Amino acid sequence: MIRFLMGVCAVLCAHAVYAQSFNIRGKVTGTSDGEPLIGATVILKGTTTGTITDLDGQFQFSIPESAVQDSLLVSFVGFKSAVVPIGGRNEINISLSDDAELLGEVVVTAIGIAREKRSLGYAVNEIKSEEISDSRETDVIRAMNAKVPGVQITGTSGSPGASSNIVIRGNTSGTASNSPLFIIDGIPIDNSYRGSNFTDQANRVMDLNPEDIESISVLKGGAAAALYGVKAGNGVVVINTKKGKSGISEVTFSSTTLIDRVNKLPPIQRRFAQGSGGNFVPTSQFSWGPRLDTMRYNGIPNSSSQFGHLVGQSSPLATDREAQAYDNANRVFQTGVTLNNNLSFRGGNDVSGYFLSLGDVRQTGIIPNSEFNRTSVRVSGFTKVGKHFKAEGAANYIAVDAERTQRGSNLSGVTLGLFRAPPSYDLTNGSDDPVNDPTAFELTDGSQRTYFSNYDNPFWSVNRNRNREQTNRMMGHVEFSYQPKDWISVTNRTGLDHYNTTSKAWWDSRSGEFRAGGGLVINNNFTNTVFNNDLLVTLDHSFSENFRVTFIAGHNYRSEYNNSLYAEGEGFIIPGFYDLSNTPLQNQFVDDFIQRERAVGLYGDLNLSFWNWLYVHFTGRNDWLSNLPENRNSFFYPSTAVGLVFTDMLDIQSSVLPYGKLRASYSNVGNGAPIIYGTNPNMTFVGTNDGQGLLSFYPDALIGNVGLIPQNTTTWEIGTDLRLFQNRIGVDLTYFNAITTDQIELMSLPPSSGFSSQLQNIGKVVNQGIELLLTLQVLESNSPKKLGWESTINFTRLRNMVEELTETIDFVTLTTSGLESTSSIMAAGNPFGAFYGSAWARDENGNILVDDNGYPIVDGQRQIIGDPNPKFTAGWRNTFSYRNFDLTFLLDIRVGGDMYNGTRGVMNFHGTHADTDTREEFIVWDGVVASTGEVNTQEIRLDQDFYSRYGLVGVSEYNVERDINWFRMRDVSLAYRFPRQFMKKLPVRDISLAITARNLFLITNYTGIDPETSLSGAANSFGRDYFNNPNTRSFGFNLKVTI
């Protein structure tokens, strides 16, 4: 596909010379497959006379009669150049051999342009289809994890269809999304995240089928992404799908089965019973009761236990049955199963090609009644009409059906109810099937069976508090290319991305959350449509062998429409009937919200090539946006990049250093308002309240800001690309510095203003860092019988800092997600997303102050208490091949960055965390006595009194775990390809069988669940763990058959 895309780009840049007296014609093909090479350069050696092959690989031009005995110089990216004697012939067919050192060095860049990587002045990284497939991920974003330097990906949890947050080169905005723009075959698509209803909604790239992908290019710097406009301010992920190929006809079936299990849970104490102050209290929310090894059951069944209440072992009511510590987590978390089946058809000839795929994913989660199902159908094709016209298109239909469970700061949260449950309380009530057996979670009167009235039994929650979602999505594009002359082409590409999501969530009237209102039901219908059109004119001319100019002029039109129809009702009239019609009319609320956004852009792209070793690249784009004030909605942003292949310039190629390049780029990219109607005052319809039909309106709580100006990011980067020791070692090193100014953030206003908030330009954020990519051919295998070893290492060191905020603003709160005690903020002089909360009181030397009784003192002022940003991240991918076996594994490394473990704090408060196992021990707190300044020597006991003071939300800093590291095997696959001798006996071309695993092991110093988690989902805050759903470890196999 890379060869084809590059050929299309080149042929659209063709130029012919004026006719002479001797005509030469012919065809250029590849030696390996005989496929026509579209856009190969054919010139009379030593001159500028020549042309570029057309869509059929054919060429024709004229030379002087005096040159009929000279030679042709033929070249094409990824192939070895050839010098072919003319010998007086009018027709010459030429075959070029693959150049192993250059193949794969073509990448797809902005607006779908395929360019030779050596010509780029900025960093672009590519992920191949086999790297995506080897991960066995059903989510495209997670399939990219640990594979690209400068890209940080955080999966929210291991729940089916859970969101993933992706950030390229650091966060820049607190209000707008920091996610990059996603492009499929030149068309932008929506990747919205709409987390709500106490569940983790998927971001919409989850809809894509990874098996449809040929390659992914990550454009990180502004110089790489500038042509895409304002949506590309956070970088671009360019996805190229599989397409038909000439001379190939194949059918491929792939089937993957995975078993998913919880990979890490917080430690739970199993020694102490429900109660408080060392006494057993059967209705208590705490586990500060007596030691279980001193207790017996009284044998009188009740709603809490079929064996009766606990009594002391010396009590006359005691039976012989000893008190038991229940492993509730083992009963709540189940084995999840993922079934992923794909069938594709691919073929073509010299004139046309097609690709058709069918994909189906069926996933049940580790939490009961959680699932994610996705069915996708994709069809694409191309055809050539004559020598000047080509048409191509694609259509993709996706249907998603998901069921999600309650999580996070939520009285109905599954893990909240589980991890607060006393170890002496059996959440299953002795049932063998607690998910489907109501006696496990429901009493005979229909009320909930739980250890404490405010917190839901997890089995109640997964049955009585549900969240169901259905999405139907259609995306596609059509593209027409017309090449009237060899030196000019015109392309028009039109794309559409449309989807509708309907969801329904409800909480039973007897659930912990929304119990006061008698239960709640929420219906939501969300529709989103993105239309995009690009018109491109491409000119190309080689003035000589040493100078070539390519210029592209383009026009872009993009519109986005979304409509959210929201309805909720509170207070169910008939218990257990979860419908809006079952709520009183006066308790219902309906909102119909429509947003429209439009952008128009003009852009240009100029590439200059000198001597085939100096490349200069300029881009410029002007956008007009509808979401900025009318007199400020136009802005221009340029970029420039330079690439210098110094080994060619100095002619110093050697076996030690066959290739070396220096590169540098500068760019300026703008961004519009994150809220579409944030510039002008808006009115909300109230109704006809006067009885005469007069319409009533009131101003929105958000007041417009007509003085808003575009957010601006200026980026410069420098780097080098080296190939060493006969191309056995590749080094790509980049340093970048990105400065974002005039940040547009949603700011709170004082009540006296009459409004709640306003969009304002408020600050400056700087991201700078180093990216390193090493490619190693450790052991080169020239035959299947030899051991081969390829290795790729990527490394990122990023420093993020909020350098300035306007004088009237102390900080910007990113999100609390219901967790008010500790928030993520932007504050001047601190990293983006710093933790903000209560802290220990300290003296001028940083020592914690303690009172006269030895207890640490809490500072009265909230402050910065942690930095969630890692010091560096790295990924190490290895592929070993021997005979018919391939072993591939990916190691994922993160060093540094703090985590807020709110789960541990609350569990300590309740007495369920393993920390409270030491409740009978004494310690001396490290600090100085506030009243004397002396070193503290007073002992304190880590008992209920201590954790009542400092657990829960007593002091946020106590729950911040510092410098969290992880070392994990992200994925591993051992594949066996059946030998060709075996294939001859079957009507198939290839069969492979692979054993695969994800998160095979995790080594971390974090005491909670897997630290790859986020309470806020794919939103802008990160590093906070508050009863998040856990991650998973997966094992399974894959079968792939090609006919």
GROMACS .gro file of C-alpha atoms in nm, residues 607-904:
model
  298
  607ASN     CA    1   0.870   2.148  -0.119
  608LEU     CA    2   1.213   2.225  -0.262
  609SER     CA    3   1.469   1.952  -0.324
  610PHE     CA    4   1.833   2.044  -0.392
  611TRP     CA    5   2.085   1.781  -0.504
  612ASN     CA    6   1.866   1.514  -0.341
  613TRP     CA    7   2.026   1.588  -0.005
  614LEU     CA    8   1.885   1.928   0.096
  615TYR     CA    9   1.509   1.958   0.143
  616VAL     CA   10   1.325   2.277   0.233
  617HIS     CA   11   0.955   2.266   0.319
  618PHE     CA   12   0.712   2.557   0.370
  619THR     CA   13   0.344   2.545   0.463
  620GLY     CA   14   0.087   2.812   0.529
  621ARG     CA   15  -0.278   2.798   0.619
  622ASN     CA   16  -0.547   3.053   0.693
  623ASP     CA   17  -0.864   2.950   0.873
  624TRP     CA   18  -1.194   3.125   0.927
  625LEU     CA   19  -1.382   2.984   1.228
  626SER     CA   20  -1.742   3.019   1.335
  627ASN     CA   21  -1.665   2.968   1.705
  628LEU     CA   22  -1.463   3.289   1.742
  629PRO     CA   23  -1.585   3.651   1.734
  630GLU     CA   24  -1.659   3.774   1.383
  631ASN     CA   25  -1.378   4.030   1.376
  632ARG     CA   26  -1.124   3.784   1.524
  633ASN     CA   27  -1.213   3.459   1.354
  634SER     CA   28  -0.943   3.465   1.083
  635PHE     CA   29  -0.585   3.368   1.152
  636PHE     CA   30  -0.284   3.251   0.958
  637TYR     CA   31  -0.025   3.001   1.073
  638PRO     CA   32   0.292   2.904   0.889
  639SER     CA   33   0.557   2.637   0.923
  640THR     CA   34   0.897   2.566   0.776
  641ALA     CA   35   1.120   2.261   0.792
  642VAL     CA   36   1.467   2.174   0.664
  643GLY     CA   37   1.621   1.830   0.614
  644LEU     CA   38   1.990   1.790   0.532
  645VAL     CA   39   2.131   1.446   0.443
  646PHE     CA   40   2.490   1.530   0.536
  647THR     CA   41   2.631   1.192   0.439
  648ASP     CA   42   2.525   1.261   0.079
  649MET     CA   43   2.630   1.625   0.088
  650LEU     CA   44   2.980   1.539   0.210
  651ASP     CA   45   2.991   1.207   0.024
  652ILE     CA   46   3.101   1.027   0.341
  653GLN     CA   47   2.881   0.717   0.327
  654SER     CA   48   3.051   0.415   0.477
  655SER     CA   49   2.963   0.080   0.626
  656VAL     CA   50   2.981   0.248   0.969
  657LEU     CA   51   2.766   0.548   0.872
  658PRO     CA   52   2.574   0.479   0.550
  659TYR     CA   53   2.316   0.749   0.620
  660GLY     CA   54   2.295   1.061   0.834
  661LYS     CA   55   2.048   1.350   0.835
  662LEU     CA   56   1.998   1.667   1.035
  663ARG     CA   57   1.655   1.827   1.052
  664ALA     CA   58   1.490   2.133   1.202
  665SER     CA   59   1.142   2.282   1.191
  666TYR     CA   60   0.940   2.576   1.317
  667SER     CA   61   0.562   2.609   1.322
  668ASN     CA   62   0.278   2.819   1.449
  669VAL     CA   63  -0.066   2.659   1.493
  670GLY     CA   64  -0.386   2.824   1.612
  671ASN     CA   65  -0.687   2.683   1.793
  672GLY     CA   66  -1.042   2.803   1.838
  673ALA     CA   67  -1.283   2.806   2.129
  674PRO     CA   68  -1.353   2.469   2.297
  675ILE     CA   69  -1.719   2.563   2.343
  676ILE     CA   70  -1.896   2.645   2.021
  677TYR     CA   71  -2.128   2.913   2.157
  678GLY     CA   72  -1.877   3.076   2.389
  679THR     CA   73  -1.830   3.414   2.222
  680ASN     CA   74  -2.179   3.567   2.214
  681PRO     CA   75  -2.448   3.578   2.482
  682ASN     CA   76  -2.713   3.310   2.438
  683MET     CA   77  -3.068   3.279   2.558
  684THR     CA   78  -3.254   2.974   2.686
  685PHE     CA   79  -3.625   2.924   2.619
  686VAL     CA   80  -3.838   2.914   2.933
  687GLY     CA   81  -4.192   2.882   2.801
  688THR     CA   82  -4.518   3.074   2.778
  689ASN     CA   83  -4.557   3.191   3.134
  690ASP     CA   84  -4.795   3.485   3.092
  691GLY     CA   85  -5.095   3.284   2.978
  692GLN     CA   86  -5.116   3.490   2.658
  693GLY     CA   87  -4.868   3.296   2.450
  694LEU     CA   88  -4.577   3.535   2.508
  695LEU     CA   89  -4.248   3.349   2.478
  696SER     CA   90  -4.004   3.377   2.768
  697PHE     CA   91  -3.625   3.348   2.764
  698TYR     CA   92  -3.344   3.394   3.012
  699PRO     CA   93  -2.967   3.441   2.959
  700ASP     CA   94  -2.743   3.135   2.972
  701ALA     CA   95  -2.520   3.095   3.274
  702LEU     CA   96  -2.226   3.109   3.031
  703ILE     CA   97  -2.167   3.467   2.922
  704GLY     CA   98  -2.008   3.527   2.583
  705ASN     CA   99  -1.668   3.687   2.534
  706VAL     CA  100  -1.645   3.895   2.216
  707GLY     CA  101  -1.281   3.972   2.295
  708LEU     CA  102  -1.170   3.611   2.267
  709ILE     CA  103  -0.866   3.552   2.044
  710PRO     CA  104  -0.730   3.221   1.907
  711GLN     CA  105  -0.512   3.002   2.124
  712ASN     CA  106  -0.165   2.978   1.972
  713THR     CA  107   0.106   2.710   1.986
  714THR     CA  108   0.457   2.782   1.859
  715THR     CA  109   0.680   2.477   1.819
  716TRP     CA  110   1.037   2.432   1.713
  717GLU     CA  111   1.225   2.107   1.699
  718ILE     CA  112   1.565   1.981   1.595
  719GLY     CA  113   1.674   1.626   1.536
  720THR     CA  114   1.893   1.376   1.360
  721ASP     CA  115   1.833   1.048   1.183
  722LEU     CA  116   2.130   0.809   1.162
  723ARG     CA  117   2.183   0.463   1.019
  724LEU     CA  118   2.490   0.279   1.148
  725PHE     CA  119   2.684  -0.036   1.072
  726GLN     CA  120   2.534  -0.125   0.736
  727ASN     CA  121   2.191  -0.010   0.850
  728ARG     CA  122   2.190  -0.254   1.141
  729ILE     CA  123   2.128   0.034   1.385
  730GLY     CA  124   1.892   0.326   1.335
  731VAL     CA  125   1.889   0.635   1.559
  732ASP     CA  126   1.612   0.898   1.545
  733LEU     CA  127   1.669   1.170   1.806
  734THR     CA  128   1.448   1.478   1.850
  735TYR     CA  129   1.438   1.775   2.085
  736PHE     CA  130   1.122   1.987   2.082
  737ASN     CA  131   0.989   2.297   2.254
  738ALA     CA  132   0.621   2.391   2.228
  739ILE     CA  133   0.486   2.714   2.378
  740THR     CA  134   0.109   2.757   2.402
  741THR     CA  135  -0.013   3.112   2.468
  742ASP     CA  136  -0.353   3.279   2.501
  743GLN     CA  137  -0.501   2.958   2.636
  744ILE     CA  138  -0.877   2.951   2.611
  745GLU     CA  139  -1.023   2.822   2.936
  746LEU     CA  140  -1.368   2.815   3.094
  747MET     CA  141  -1.342   3.033   3.406
  748SER     CA  142  -1.584   3.068   3.697
  749LEU     CA  143  -1.731   3.412   3.762
  750PRO     CA  144  -1.839   3.563   4.095
  751PRO     CA  145  -2.213   3.535   4.171
  752SER     CA  146  -2.238   3.915   4.164
  753SER     CA  147  -2.182   3.903   3.787
  754GLY     CA  148  -2.512   3.726   3.733
  755PHE     CA  149  -2.336   3.453   3.534
  756SER     CA  150  -2.151   3.135   3.627
  757SER     CA  151  -1.866   3.119   3.376
  758GLN     CA  152  -1.695   3.266   3.069
  759LEU     CA  153  -1.433   3.161   2.816
  760GLN     CA  154  -1.117   3.365   2.863
  761ASN     CA  155  -0.760   3.382   2.731
  762ILE     CA  156  -0.566   3.320   3.047
  763GLY     CA  157  -0.219   3.171   3.026
  764LYS     CA  158   0.091   3.008   2.887
  765VAL     CA  159   0.198   2.642   2.895
  766VAL     CA  160   0.537   2.508   2.783
  767ASN     CA  161   0.608   2.149   2.680
  768GLN     CA  162   0.964   2.050   2.600
  769GLY     CA  163   1.132   1.716   2.575
  770ILE     CA  164   1.353   1.459   2.411
  771GLU     CA  165   1.237   1.170   2.196
  772LEU     CA  166   1.457   0.879   2.098
  773LEU     CA  167   1.383   0.589   1.866
  774LEU     CA  168   1.636   0.309   1.823
  775THR     CA  169   1.590   0.034   1.564
  776LEU     CA  170   1.827  -0.261   1.592
  777GLN     CA  171   1.887  -0.555   1.360
  778VAL     CA  172   2.061  -0.754   1.634
  779LEU     CA  173   2.071  -1.083   1.447
  780GLU     CA  174   2.015  -1.075   1.074
  781SER     CA  175   1.859  -1.390   0.936
  782ASN     CA  176   1.922  -1.453   0.569
  783SER     CA  177   1.734  -1.781   0.577
  784PRO     CA  178   1.446  -1.928   0.780
  785LYS     CA  179   1.686  -2.173   0.944
  786LYS     CA  180   1.878  -1.893   1.114
  787LEU     CA  181   1.779  -1.699   1.423
  788GLY     CA  182   1.670  -1.342   1.356
  789TRP     CA  183   1.628  -1.071   1.617
  790GLU     CA  184   1.485  -0.724   1.553
  791SER     CA  185   1.451  -0.475   1.834
  792THR     CA  186   1.296  -0.129   1.865
  793ILE     CA  187   1.338   0.099   2.165
  794ASN     CA  188   1.154   0.428   2.213
  795PHE     CA  189   1.221   0.676   2.493
  796THR     CA  190   1.048   1.000   2.592
  797ARG     CA  191   1.147   1.259   2.848
  798LEU     CA  192   0.886   1.537   2.869
  799ARG     CA  193   0.877   1.845   3.089
  800ASN     CA  194   0.547   2.027   3.117
  801MET     CA  195   0.501   2.359   3.295
  802VAL     CA  196   0.223   2.613   3.336
  803GLU     CA  197   0.439   2.924   3.316
  804GLU     CA  198   0.181   3.201   3.334
  805LEU     CA  199  -0.179   3.273   3.429
  806THR     CA  200  -0.344   3.613   3.426
  807GLU     CA  201  -0.301   3.808   3.750
  808THR     CA  202  -0.660   3.760   3.864
  809ILE     CA  203  -0.644   3.379   3.842
  810ASP     CA  204  -0.471   3.162   4.101
  811PHE     CA  205  -0.542   2.831   3.931
  812VAL     CA  206  -0.772   2.653   3.689
  813THR     CA  207  -0.948   2.339   3.809
  814LEU     CA  208  -0.934   2.069   3.544
  815THR     CA  209  -1.185   1.835   3.704
  816THR     CA  210  -1.286   1.688   4.037
  817SER     CA  211  -1.499   1.402   3.898
  818GLY     CA  212  -1.703   1.404   4.216
  819LEU     CA  213  -1.389   1.390   4.432
  820GLU     CA  214  -1.387   1.732   4.594
  821SER     CA  215  -1.102   1.670   4.839
  822THR     CA  216  -0.834   1.642   4.573
  823SER     CA  217  -0.849   1.802   4.231
  824SER     CA  218  -0.620   1.838   3.930
  825ILE     CA  219  -0.533   2.196   3.846
  826MET     CA  220  -0.331   2.434   3.631
  827ALA     CA  221  -0.133   2.676   3.847
  828ALA     CA  222   0.148   2.908   3.741
  829GLY     CA  223   0.491   2.766   3.818
  830ASN     CA  224   0.360   2.409   3.844
  831PRO     CA  225   0.323   2.114   3.606
  832PHE     CA  226  -0.004   2.066   3.421
  833GLY     CA  227  -0.249   1.853   3.621
  834ALA     CA  228  -0.079   1.900   3.959
  835PHE     CA  229  -0.271   1.759   4.257
  836TYR     CA  230  -0.432   2.022   4.479
  837GLY     CA  231  -0.563   1.944   4.826
  838SER     CA  232  -0.505   1.949   5.200
  839ALA     CA  233  -0.148   1.893   5.323
  840TRP     CA  234   0.064   1.843   5.631
  841ALA     CA  235   0.169   2.156   5.815
  842ARG     CA  236   0.545   2.205   5.784
  843ASP     CA  237   0.815   2.429   5.928
  844GLU     CA  238   1.054   2.640   5.721
  845ASN     CA  239   1.281   2.336   5.674
  846GLY     CA  240   1.003   2.120   5.532
  847ASN     CA  241   0.961   1.905   5.846
  848ILE     CA  242   0.607   1.790   5.928
  849LEU     CA  243   0.472   1.952   6.241
  850VAL     CA  244   0.315   1.732   6.510
  851ASP     CA  245   0.110   1.826   6.814
  852ASP     CA  246   0.205   1.759   7.174
  853ASN     CA  247   0.039   1.415   7.153
  854GLY     CA  248   0.252   1.309   6.859
  855TYR     CA  249  -0.012   1.343   6.586
  856PRO     CA  250   0.075   1.524   6.262
  857ILE     CA  251  -0.094   1.859   6.208
  858VAL     CA  252  -0.298   1.940   5.897
  859ASP     CA  253  -0.236   2.274   5.727
  860GLY     CA  254  -0.545   2.493   5.707
  861GLN     CA  255  -0.475   2.592   5.346
  862ARG     CA  256  -0.509   2.367   5.043
  863GLN     CA  257  -0.198   2.354   4.827
  864ILE     CA  258  -0.005   2.168   4.557
  865ILE     CA  259   0.059   1.817   4.688
  866GLY     CA  260   0.176   1.612   4.388
  867ASP     CA  261   0.280   1.592   4.023
  868PRO     CA  262   0.131   1.307   3.816
  869ASN     CA  263   0.359   1.361   3.514
  870PRO     CA  264   0.619   1.083   3.468
  871LYS     CA  265   0.990   1.158   3.449
  872PHE     CA  266   1.025   0.941   3.141
  873THR     CA  267   0.852   0.662   2.952
  874ALA     CA  268   0.992   0.391   2.727
  875GLY     CA  269   0.884   0.097   2.514
  876TRP     CA  270   1.096  -0.196   2.398
  877ARG     CA  271   0.965  -0.422   2.123
  878ASN     CA  272   1.146  -0.740   2.023
  879THR     CA  273   1.081  -0.989   1.745
  880PHE     CA  274   1.265  -1.323   1.729
  881SER     CA  275   1.225  -1.546   1.423
  882TYR     CA  276   1.350  -1.900   1.381
  883ARG     CA  277   1.231  -2.140   1.115
  884ASN     CA  278   0.850  -2.111   1.125
  885PHE     CA  279   0.830  -1.952   1.469
  886ASP     CA  280   0.801  -1.583   1.556
  887LEU     CA  281   0.818  -1.455   1.912
  888THR     CA  282   0.720  -1.091   1.964
  889PHE     CA  283   0.690  -0.904   2.291
  890LEU     CA  284   0.657  -0.542   2.399
  891LEU     CA  285   0.786  -0.408   2.731
  892ASP     CA  286   0.631  -0.088   2.867
  893ILE     CA  287   0.827   0.122   3.117
  894ARG     CA  288   0.727   0.430   3.313
  895VAL     CA  289   0.942   0.603   3.573
  896GLY     CA  290   0.820   0.874   3.810
  897GLY     CA  291   0.496   1.062   3.849
  898ASP     CA  292   0.275   1.067   4.158
  899MET     CA  293  -0.058   0.891   4.205
  900TYR     CA  294  -0.342   1.000   4.429
  901ASN     CA  295  -0.467   0.682   4.595
  902GLY     CA  296  -0.803   0.797   4.729
  903THR     CA  297  -0.919   0.436   4.738
  904ARG     CA  298  -0.657   0.354   5.002
   0.00000   0.00000   0.00000
